[in-house]
mmCIF file of C-alpha atoms in Angstrom:
data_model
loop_
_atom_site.group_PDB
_atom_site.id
_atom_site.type_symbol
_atom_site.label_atom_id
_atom_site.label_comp_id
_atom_site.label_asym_id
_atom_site.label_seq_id
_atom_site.Cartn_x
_atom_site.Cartn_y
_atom_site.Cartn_z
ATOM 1 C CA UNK U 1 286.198 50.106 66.539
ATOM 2 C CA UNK U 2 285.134 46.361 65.447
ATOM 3 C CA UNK U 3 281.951 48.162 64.650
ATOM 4 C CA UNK U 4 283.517 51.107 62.177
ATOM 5 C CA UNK U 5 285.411 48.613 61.064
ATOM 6 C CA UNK U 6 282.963 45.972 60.001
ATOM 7 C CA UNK U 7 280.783 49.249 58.322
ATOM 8 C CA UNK U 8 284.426 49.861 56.495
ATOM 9 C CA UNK U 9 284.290 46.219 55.407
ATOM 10 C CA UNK U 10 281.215 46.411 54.246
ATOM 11 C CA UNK U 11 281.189 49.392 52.576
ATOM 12 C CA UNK U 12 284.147 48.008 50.918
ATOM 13 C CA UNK U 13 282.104 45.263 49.885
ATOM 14 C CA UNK U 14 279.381 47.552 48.127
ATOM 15 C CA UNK U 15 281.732 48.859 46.451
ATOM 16 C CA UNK U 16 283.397 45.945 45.550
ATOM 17 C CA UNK U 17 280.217 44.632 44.263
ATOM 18 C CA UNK U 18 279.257 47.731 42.051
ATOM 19 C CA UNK U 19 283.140 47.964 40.908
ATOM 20 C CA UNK U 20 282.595 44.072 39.738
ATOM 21 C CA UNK U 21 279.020 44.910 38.262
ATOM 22 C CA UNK U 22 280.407 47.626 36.006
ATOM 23 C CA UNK U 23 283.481 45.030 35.618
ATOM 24 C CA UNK U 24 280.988 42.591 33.977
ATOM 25 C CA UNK U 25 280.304 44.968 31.826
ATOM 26 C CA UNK U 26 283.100 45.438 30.518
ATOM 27 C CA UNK U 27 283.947 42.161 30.381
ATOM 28 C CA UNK U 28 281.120 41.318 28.702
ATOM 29 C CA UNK U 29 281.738 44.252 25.781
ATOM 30 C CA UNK U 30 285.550 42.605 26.289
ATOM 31 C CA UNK U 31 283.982 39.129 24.966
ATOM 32 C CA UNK U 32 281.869 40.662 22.289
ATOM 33 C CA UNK U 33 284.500 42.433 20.733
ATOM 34 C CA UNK U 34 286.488 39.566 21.153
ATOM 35 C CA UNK U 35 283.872 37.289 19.319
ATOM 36 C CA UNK U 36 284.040 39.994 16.510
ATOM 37 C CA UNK U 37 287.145 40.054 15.899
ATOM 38 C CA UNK U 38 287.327 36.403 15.547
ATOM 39 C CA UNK U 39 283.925 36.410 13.244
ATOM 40 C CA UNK U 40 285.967 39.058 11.221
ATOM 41 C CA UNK U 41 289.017 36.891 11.161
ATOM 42 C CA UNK U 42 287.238 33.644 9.835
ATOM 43 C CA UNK U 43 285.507 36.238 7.379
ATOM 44 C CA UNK U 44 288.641 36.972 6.130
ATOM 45 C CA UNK U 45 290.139 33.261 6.156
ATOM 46 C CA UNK U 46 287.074 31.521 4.251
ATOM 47 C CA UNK U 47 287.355 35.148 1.474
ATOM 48 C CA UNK U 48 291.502 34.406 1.149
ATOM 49 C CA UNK U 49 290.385 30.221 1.069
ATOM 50 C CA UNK U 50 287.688 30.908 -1.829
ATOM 51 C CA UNK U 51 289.843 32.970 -3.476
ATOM 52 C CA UNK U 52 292.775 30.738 -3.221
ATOM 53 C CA UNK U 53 289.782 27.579 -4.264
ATOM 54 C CA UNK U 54 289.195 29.917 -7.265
ATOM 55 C CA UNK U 55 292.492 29.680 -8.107
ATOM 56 C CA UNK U 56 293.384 25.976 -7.555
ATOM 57 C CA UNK U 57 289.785 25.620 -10.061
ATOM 58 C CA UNK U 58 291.302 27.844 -12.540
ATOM 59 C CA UNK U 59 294.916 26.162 -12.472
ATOM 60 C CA UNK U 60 293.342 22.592 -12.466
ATOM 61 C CA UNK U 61 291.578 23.832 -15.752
ATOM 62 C CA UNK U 62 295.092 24.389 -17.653
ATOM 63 C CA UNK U 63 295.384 26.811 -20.299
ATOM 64 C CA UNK U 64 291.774 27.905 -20.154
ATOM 65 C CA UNK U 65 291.356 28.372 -16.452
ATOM 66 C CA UNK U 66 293.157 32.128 -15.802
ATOM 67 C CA UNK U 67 291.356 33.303 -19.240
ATOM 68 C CA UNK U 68 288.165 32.570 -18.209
ATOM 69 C CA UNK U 69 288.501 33.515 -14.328
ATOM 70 C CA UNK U 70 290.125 37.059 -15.863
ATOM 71 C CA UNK U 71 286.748 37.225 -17.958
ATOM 72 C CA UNK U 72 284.500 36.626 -15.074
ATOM 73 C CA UNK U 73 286.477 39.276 -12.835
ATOM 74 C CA UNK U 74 286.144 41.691 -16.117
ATOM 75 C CA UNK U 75 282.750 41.604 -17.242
ATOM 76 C CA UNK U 76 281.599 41.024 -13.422
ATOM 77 C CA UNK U 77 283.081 44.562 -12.771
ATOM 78 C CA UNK U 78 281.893 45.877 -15.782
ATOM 79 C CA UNK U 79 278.435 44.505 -14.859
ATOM 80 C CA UNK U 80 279.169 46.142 -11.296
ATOM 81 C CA UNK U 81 280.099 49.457 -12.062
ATOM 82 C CA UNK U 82 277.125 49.793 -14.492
ATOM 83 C CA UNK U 83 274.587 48.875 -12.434
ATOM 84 C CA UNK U 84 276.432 50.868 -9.405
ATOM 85 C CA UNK U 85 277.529 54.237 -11.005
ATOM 86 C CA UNK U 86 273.591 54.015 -12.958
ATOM 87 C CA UNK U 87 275.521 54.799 -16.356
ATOM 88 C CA UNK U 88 273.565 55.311 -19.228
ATOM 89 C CA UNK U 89 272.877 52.463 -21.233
ATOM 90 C CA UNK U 90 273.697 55.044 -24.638
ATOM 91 C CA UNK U 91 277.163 55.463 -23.013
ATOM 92 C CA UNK U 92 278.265 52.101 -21.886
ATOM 93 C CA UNK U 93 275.390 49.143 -21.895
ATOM 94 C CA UNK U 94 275.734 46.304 -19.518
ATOM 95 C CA UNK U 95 277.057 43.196 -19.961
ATOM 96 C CA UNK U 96 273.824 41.742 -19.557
ATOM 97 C CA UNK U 97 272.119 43.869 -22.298
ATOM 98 C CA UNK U 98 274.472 42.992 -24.941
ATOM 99 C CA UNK U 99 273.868 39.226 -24.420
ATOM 100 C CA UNK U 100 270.350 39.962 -24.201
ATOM 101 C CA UNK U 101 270.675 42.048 -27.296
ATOM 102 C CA UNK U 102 272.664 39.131 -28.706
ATOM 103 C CA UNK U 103 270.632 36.338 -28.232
ATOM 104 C CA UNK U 104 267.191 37.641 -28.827
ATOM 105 C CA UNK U 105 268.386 37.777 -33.043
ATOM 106 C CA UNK U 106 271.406 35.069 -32.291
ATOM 107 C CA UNK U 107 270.986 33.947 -35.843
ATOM 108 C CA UNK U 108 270.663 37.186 -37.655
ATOM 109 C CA UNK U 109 274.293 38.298 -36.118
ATOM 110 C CA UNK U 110 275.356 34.619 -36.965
ATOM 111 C CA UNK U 111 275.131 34.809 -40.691
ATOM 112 C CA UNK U 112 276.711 38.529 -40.714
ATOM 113 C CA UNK U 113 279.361 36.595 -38.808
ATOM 114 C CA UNK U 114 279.934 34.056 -41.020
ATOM 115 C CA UNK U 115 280.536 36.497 -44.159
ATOM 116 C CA UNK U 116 283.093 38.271 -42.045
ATOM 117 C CA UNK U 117 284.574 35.491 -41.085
ATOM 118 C CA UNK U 118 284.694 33.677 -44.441
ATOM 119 C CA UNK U 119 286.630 37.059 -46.106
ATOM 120 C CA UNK U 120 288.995 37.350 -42.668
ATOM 121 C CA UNK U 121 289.764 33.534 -43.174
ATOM 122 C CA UNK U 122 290.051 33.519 -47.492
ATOM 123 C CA UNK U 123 292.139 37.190 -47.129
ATOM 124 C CA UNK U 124 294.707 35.287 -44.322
ATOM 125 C CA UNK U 125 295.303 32.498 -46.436
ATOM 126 C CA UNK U 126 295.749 34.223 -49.575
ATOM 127 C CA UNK U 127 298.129 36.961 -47.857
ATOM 128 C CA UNK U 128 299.712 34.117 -45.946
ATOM 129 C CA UNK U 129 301.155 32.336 -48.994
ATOM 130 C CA UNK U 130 302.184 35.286 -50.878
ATOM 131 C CA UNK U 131 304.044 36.002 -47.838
ATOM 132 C CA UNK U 132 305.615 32.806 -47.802
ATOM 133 C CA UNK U 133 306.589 32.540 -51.456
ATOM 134 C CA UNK U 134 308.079 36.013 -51.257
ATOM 135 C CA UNK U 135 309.611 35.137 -47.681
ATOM 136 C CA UNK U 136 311.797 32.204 -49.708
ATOM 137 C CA UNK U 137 312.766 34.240 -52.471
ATOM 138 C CA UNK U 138 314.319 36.998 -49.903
ATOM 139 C CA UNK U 139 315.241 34.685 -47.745
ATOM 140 C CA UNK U 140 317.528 32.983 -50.666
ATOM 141 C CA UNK U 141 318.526 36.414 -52.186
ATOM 142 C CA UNK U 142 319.430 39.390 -50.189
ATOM 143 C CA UNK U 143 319.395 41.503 -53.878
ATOM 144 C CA UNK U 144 316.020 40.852 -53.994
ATOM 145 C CA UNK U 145 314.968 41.655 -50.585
ATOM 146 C CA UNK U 146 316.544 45.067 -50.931
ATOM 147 C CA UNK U 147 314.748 45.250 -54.241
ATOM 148 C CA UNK U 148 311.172 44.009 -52.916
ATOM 149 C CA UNK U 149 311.166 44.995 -49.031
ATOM 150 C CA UNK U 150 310.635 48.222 -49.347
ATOM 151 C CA UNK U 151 307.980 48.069 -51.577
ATOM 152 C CA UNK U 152 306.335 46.053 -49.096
ATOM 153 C CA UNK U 153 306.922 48.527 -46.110
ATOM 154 C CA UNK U 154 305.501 51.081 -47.939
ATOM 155 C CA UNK U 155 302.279 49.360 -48.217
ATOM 156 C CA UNK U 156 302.339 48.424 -44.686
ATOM 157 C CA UNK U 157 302.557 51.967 -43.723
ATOM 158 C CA UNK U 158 299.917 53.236 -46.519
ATOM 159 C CA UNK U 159 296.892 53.658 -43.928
ATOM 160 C CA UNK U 160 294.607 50.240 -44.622
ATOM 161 C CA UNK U 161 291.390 52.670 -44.367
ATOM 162 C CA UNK U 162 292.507 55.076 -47.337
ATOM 163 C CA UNK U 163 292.985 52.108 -49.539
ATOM 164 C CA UNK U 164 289.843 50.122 -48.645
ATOM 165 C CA UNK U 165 287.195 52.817 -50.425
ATOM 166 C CA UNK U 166 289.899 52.956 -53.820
ATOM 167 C CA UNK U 167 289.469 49.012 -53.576
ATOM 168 C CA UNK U 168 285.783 49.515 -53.251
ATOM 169 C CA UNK U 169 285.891 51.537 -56.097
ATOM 170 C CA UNK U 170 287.915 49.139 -58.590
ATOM 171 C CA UNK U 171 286.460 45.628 -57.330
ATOM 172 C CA UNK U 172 283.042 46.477 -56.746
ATOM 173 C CA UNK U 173 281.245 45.883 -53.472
ATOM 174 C CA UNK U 174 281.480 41.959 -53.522
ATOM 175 C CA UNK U 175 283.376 39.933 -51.318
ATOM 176 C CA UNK U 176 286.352 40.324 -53.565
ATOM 177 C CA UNK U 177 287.902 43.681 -52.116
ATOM 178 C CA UNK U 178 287.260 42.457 -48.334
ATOM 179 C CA UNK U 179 289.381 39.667 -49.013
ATOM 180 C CA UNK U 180 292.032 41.471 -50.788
ATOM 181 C CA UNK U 181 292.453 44.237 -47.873
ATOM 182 C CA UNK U 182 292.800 41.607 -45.713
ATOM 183 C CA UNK U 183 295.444 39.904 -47.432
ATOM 184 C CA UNK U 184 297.288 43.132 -47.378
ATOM 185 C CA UNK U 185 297.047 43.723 -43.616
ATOM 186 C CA UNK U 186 298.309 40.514 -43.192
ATOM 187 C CA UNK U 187 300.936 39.915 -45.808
ATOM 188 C CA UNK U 188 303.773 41.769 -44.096
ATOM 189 C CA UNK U 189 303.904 40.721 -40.808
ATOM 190 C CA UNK U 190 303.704 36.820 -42.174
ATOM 191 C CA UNK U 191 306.245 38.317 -44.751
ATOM 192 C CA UNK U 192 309.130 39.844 -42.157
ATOM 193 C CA UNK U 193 308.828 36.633 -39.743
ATOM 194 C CA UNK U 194 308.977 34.439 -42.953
ATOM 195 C CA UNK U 195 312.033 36.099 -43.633
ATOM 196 C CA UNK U 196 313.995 35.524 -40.578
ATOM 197 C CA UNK U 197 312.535 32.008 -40.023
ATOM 198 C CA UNK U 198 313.829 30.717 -43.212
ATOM 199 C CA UNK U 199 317.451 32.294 -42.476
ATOM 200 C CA UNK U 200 317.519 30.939 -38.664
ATOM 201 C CA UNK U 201 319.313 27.677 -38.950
ATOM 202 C CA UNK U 202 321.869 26.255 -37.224
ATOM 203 C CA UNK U 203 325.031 26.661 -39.373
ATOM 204 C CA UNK U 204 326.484 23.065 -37.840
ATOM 205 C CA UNK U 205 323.682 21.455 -39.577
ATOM 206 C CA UNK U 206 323.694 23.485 -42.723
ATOM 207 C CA UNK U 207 327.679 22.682 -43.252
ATOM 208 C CA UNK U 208 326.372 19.068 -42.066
ATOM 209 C CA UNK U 209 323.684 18.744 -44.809
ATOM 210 C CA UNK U 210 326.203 20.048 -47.643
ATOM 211 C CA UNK U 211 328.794 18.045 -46.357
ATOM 212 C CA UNK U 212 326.602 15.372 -48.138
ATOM 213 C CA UNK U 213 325.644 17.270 -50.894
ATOM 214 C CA UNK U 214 321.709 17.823 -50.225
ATOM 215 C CA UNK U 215 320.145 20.083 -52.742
ATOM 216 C CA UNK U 216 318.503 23.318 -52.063
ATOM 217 C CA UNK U 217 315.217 21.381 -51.772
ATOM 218 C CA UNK U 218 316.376 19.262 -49.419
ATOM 219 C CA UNK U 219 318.231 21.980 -47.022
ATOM 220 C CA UNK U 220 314.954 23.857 -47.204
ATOM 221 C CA UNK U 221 312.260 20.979 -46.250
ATOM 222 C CA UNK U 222 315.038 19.346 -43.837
ATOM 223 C CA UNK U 223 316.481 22.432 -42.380
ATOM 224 C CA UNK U 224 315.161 25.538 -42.753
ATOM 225 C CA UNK U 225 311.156 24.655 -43.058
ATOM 226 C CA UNK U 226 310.978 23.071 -39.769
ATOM 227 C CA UNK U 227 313.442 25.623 -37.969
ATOM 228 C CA UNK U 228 310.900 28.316 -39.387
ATOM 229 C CA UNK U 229 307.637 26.933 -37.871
ATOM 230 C CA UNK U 230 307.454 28.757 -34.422
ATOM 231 C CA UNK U 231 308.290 32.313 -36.897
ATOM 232 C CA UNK U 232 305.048 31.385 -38.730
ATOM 233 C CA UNK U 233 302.535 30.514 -36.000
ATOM 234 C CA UNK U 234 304.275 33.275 -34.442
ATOM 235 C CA UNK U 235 302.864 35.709 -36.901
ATOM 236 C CA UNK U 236 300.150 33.574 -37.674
ATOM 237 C CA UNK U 237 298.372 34.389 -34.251
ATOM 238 C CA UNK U 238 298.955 37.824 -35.004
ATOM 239 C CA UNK U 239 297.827 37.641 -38.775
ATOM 240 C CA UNK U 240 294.625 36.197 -38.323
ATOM 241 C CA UNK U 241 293.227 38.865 -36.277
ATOM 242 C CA UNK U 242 294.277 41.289 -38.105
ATOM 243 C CA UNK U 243 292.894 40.047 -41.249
ATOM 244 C CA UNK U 244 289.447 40.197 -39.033
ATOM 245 C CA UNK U 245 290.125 43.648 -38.596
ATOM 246 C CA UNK U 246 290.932 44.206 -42.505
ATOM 247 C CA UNK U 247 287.687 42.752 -43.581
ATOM 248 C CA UNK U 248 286.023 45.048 -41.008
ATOM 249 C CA UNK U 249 287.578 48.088 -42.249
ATOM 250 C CA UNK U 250 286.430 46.786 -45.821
ATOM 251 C CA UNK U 251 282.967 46.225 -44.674
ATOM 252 C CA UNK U 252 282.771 49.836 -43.301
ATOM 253 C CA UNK U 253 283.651 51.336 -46.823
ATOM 254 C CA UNK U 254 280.595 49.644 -48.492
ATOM 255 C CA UNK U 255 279.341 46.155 -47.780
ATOM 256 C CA UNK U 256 275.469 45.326 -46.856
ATOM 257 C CA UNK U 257 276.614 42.263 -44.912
ATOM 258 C CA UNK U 258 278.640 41.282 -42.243
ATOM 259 C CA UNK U 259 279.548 42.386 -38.428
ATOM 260 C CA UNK U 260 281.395 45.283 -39.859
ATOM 261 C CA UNK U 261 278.410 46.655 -42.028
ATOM 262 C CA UNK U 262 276.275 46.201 -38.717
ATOM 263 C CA UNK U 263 278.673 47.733 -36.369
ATOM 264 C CA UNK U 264 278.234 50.994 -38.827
ATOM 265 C CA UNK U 265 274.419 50.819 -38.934
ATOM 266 C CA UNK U 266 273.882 50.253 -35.387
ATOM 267 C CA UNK U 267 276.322 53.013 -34.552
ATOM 268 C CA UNK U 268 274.453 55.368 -36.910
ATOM 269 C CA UNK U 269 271.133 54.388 -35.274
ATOM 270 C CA UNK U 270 272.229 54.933 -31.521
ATOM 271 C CA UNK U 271 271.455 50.997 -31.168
ATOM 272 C CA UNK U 272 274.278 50.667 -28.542
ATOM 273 C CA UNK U 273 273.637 47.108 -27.481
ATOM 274 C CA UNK U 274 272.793 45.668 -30.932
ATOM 275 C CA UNK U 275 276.686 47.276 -31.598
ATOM 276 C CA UNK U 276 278.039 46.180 -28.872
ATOM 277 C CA UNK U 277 276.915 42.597 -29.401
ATOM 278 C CA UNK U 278 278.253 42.395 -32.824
ATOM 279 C CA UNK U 279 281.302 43.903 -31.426
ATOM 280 C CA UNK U 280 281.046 40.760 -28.952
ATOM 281 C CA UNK U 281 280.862 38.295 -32.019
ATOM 282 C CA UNK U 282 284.015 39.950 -33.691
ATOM 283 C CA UNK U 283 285.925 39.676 -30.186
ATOM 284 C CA UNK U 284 284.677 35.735 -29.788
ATOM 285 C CA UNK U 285 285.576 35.309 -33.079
ATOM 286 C CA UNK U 286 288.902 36.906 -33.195
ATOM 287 C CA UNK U 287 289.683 34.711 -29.934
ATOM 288 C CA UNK U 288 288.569 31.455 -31.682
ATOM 289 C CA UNK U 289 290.753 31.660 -34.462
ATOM 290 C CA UNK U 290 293.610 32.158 -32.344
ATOM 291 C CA UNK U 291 293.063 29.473 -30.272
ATOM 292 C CA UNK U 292 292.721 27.189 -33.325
ATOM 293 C CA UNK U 293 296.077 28.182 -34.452
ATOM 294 C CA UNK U 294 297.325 27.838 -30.744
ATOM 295 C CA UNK U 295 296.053 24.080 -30.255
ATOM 296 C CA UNK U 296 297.687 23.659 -34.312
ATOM 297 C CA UNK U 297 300.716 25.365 -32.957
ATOM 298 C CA UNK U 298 301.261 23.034 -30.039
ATOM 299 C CA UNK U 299 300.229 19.493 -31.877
ATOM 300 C CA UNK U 300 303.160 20.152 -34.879
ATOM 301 C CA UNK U 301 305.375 22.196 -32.379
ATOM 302 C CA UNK U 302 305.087 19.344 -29.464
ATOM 303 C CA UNK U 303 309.100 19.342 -29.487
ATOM 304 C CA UNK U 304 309.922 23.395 -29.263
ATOM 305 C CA UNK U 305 310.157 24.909 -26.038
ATOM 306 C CA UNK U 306 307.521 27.666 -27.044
ATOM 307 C CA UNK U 307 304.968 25.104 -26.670
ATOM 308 C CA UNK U 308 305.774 23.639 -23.598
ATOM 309 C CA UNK U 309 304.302 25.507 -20.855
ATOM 310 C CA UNK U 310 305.063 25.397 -17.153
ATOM 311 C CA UNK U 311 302.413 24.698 -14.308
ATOM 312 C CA UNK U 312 301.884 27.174 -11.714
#
């Protein structure tokens, strides 16, 4: 019996052996998986901490961090998908093309870009004022308003690509006619928010000012000029690029200069880069403008709340 019963002992020890061999195993696979996971879990820590560092970066840059991290994530996709989906370059070139198509002839799109830019800038300042000077005189007289608004709306609503070629047509194919249609696309919005600036005063101050007997001058340059400011930079932002887009227009219905003109040819000639890349000058020009009247903006509006911009 001791006998049988040592052989049962020690067959129970084989087996005890094997069972903790193919244990080992397991335990090893057990450890691996376990080393894995954690390998996949730091992965995922150091991708959430670079993302978060990529944020901190972008919100220690201020106002120009999120822009230029959303640009990065943009053209990087764009760049991506391109390269990844093997889309043809006639279709949709990649980023990389266009700046390469850009800055081989850097100076040849420059000076297209700076007569587009000089009848965008001339056409905004002359449909600016005219705006203004007809924003007082409604502003002062609701007869004349009624009388003159309309007329304006309809020339809003009169299609800015049917009246560039008539333009073309009267004025020639100078500069002239650019400027003037983009004046007109940007004389009513400048026009409407002129309007209501000049009229949104605080009647406590108005009464105050009368009370000791300013003249209209006065009320206007005290009161209703300053009170007015964030209406105009409002629809400044807005009026700039679309007096970009006027002169464009204007350059597609007979110019032989400027980003517009080469936007047409390039199109014409199945040059997709070289038309994307003067594309890319009207965009980075379009955005420069409106950050110069931003940074304008917030210098002579350093005391309205519009300007004052929360962290975070």
């Amino acid at each position: 019996m001791s006998w049988k019963r040592r052989r049962s002992t020690c067959g129970t020890c084989t087996t005890s052996k094997g069972y903790y061999a193919k244990g080992g195993s397991i335990e090893m696979t057990t450890q691996q998986n376990a080393i894995d996971n954690a390998a996949a879990s730091s992965r995922i820590r150091e991708t959430g901490i670079g993302w978060h560092k990529a944020l901190g970066a972008a919100r220690r840059l201020g106002g120009y961090g999120y822009p230029a991290l959303a640009f990065v994530l943009l053209f990087g996709g764009w760049e991506l998908a391109v390269r990844l989906f093997r889309i043809n370059p006639l279709t949709l070139p990649a980023p990389s093309g266009i700046l390469n198509a850009l800055f081989s002839d850097f100076s040849f799109y420059l000076d297209h870009a700076g007569v587009t830019l000089y009848e965008a800038i001339v056409g905004f300042v002359i449909g600016s004022a005219l705006a203004l000077i007809g924003g007082v005189l409604m502003a002062h007289s609701p007869a004349l308003e009624r009388m003159l608004l309309p007329i304006a709306v309809l020339a809003n609503v009169t299609p800015i690509v049917a009246i560039a070629p008539l333009l073309i047509i009267w004025f020639g194919f100078g500069s002239f006619p650019k400027m003037l249609i983009a004046a007109i696309i940007t004389f009513f919005p400048m026009l409407v928010n002129s309007i209501t600036g000049f009229r949104s005063i605080d009647q406590n101050n108005y009464e105050y000012l009368r009370s000791l007997h300013a003249s209209k001058a006065e009320i206007f340059f005290k009161l209703r000029l300053p009170n007015s400011l964030p209406y105009l930079f409002s629809a400044s932002k807005t009026c700039i690029t679309l007096s970009v887009i006027g002169a464009v227009v204007a350059e597609w219905s007979g110019a032989d200069k400027g980003l517009g003109n080469l936007v047409m040819v390039f199109s014409n000639y199945m040059q997709i880069e070289k038309m994307f890349a003067a594309i890319a000058m009207l965009a980075a020009m379009g955005i420069v403008l409106t950050a110069v009247i931003r940074i304008v903006e917030q210098r002579a509006l350093y005391w309205h709340s519009s300007t004052q911009t929360r962290e975070g």
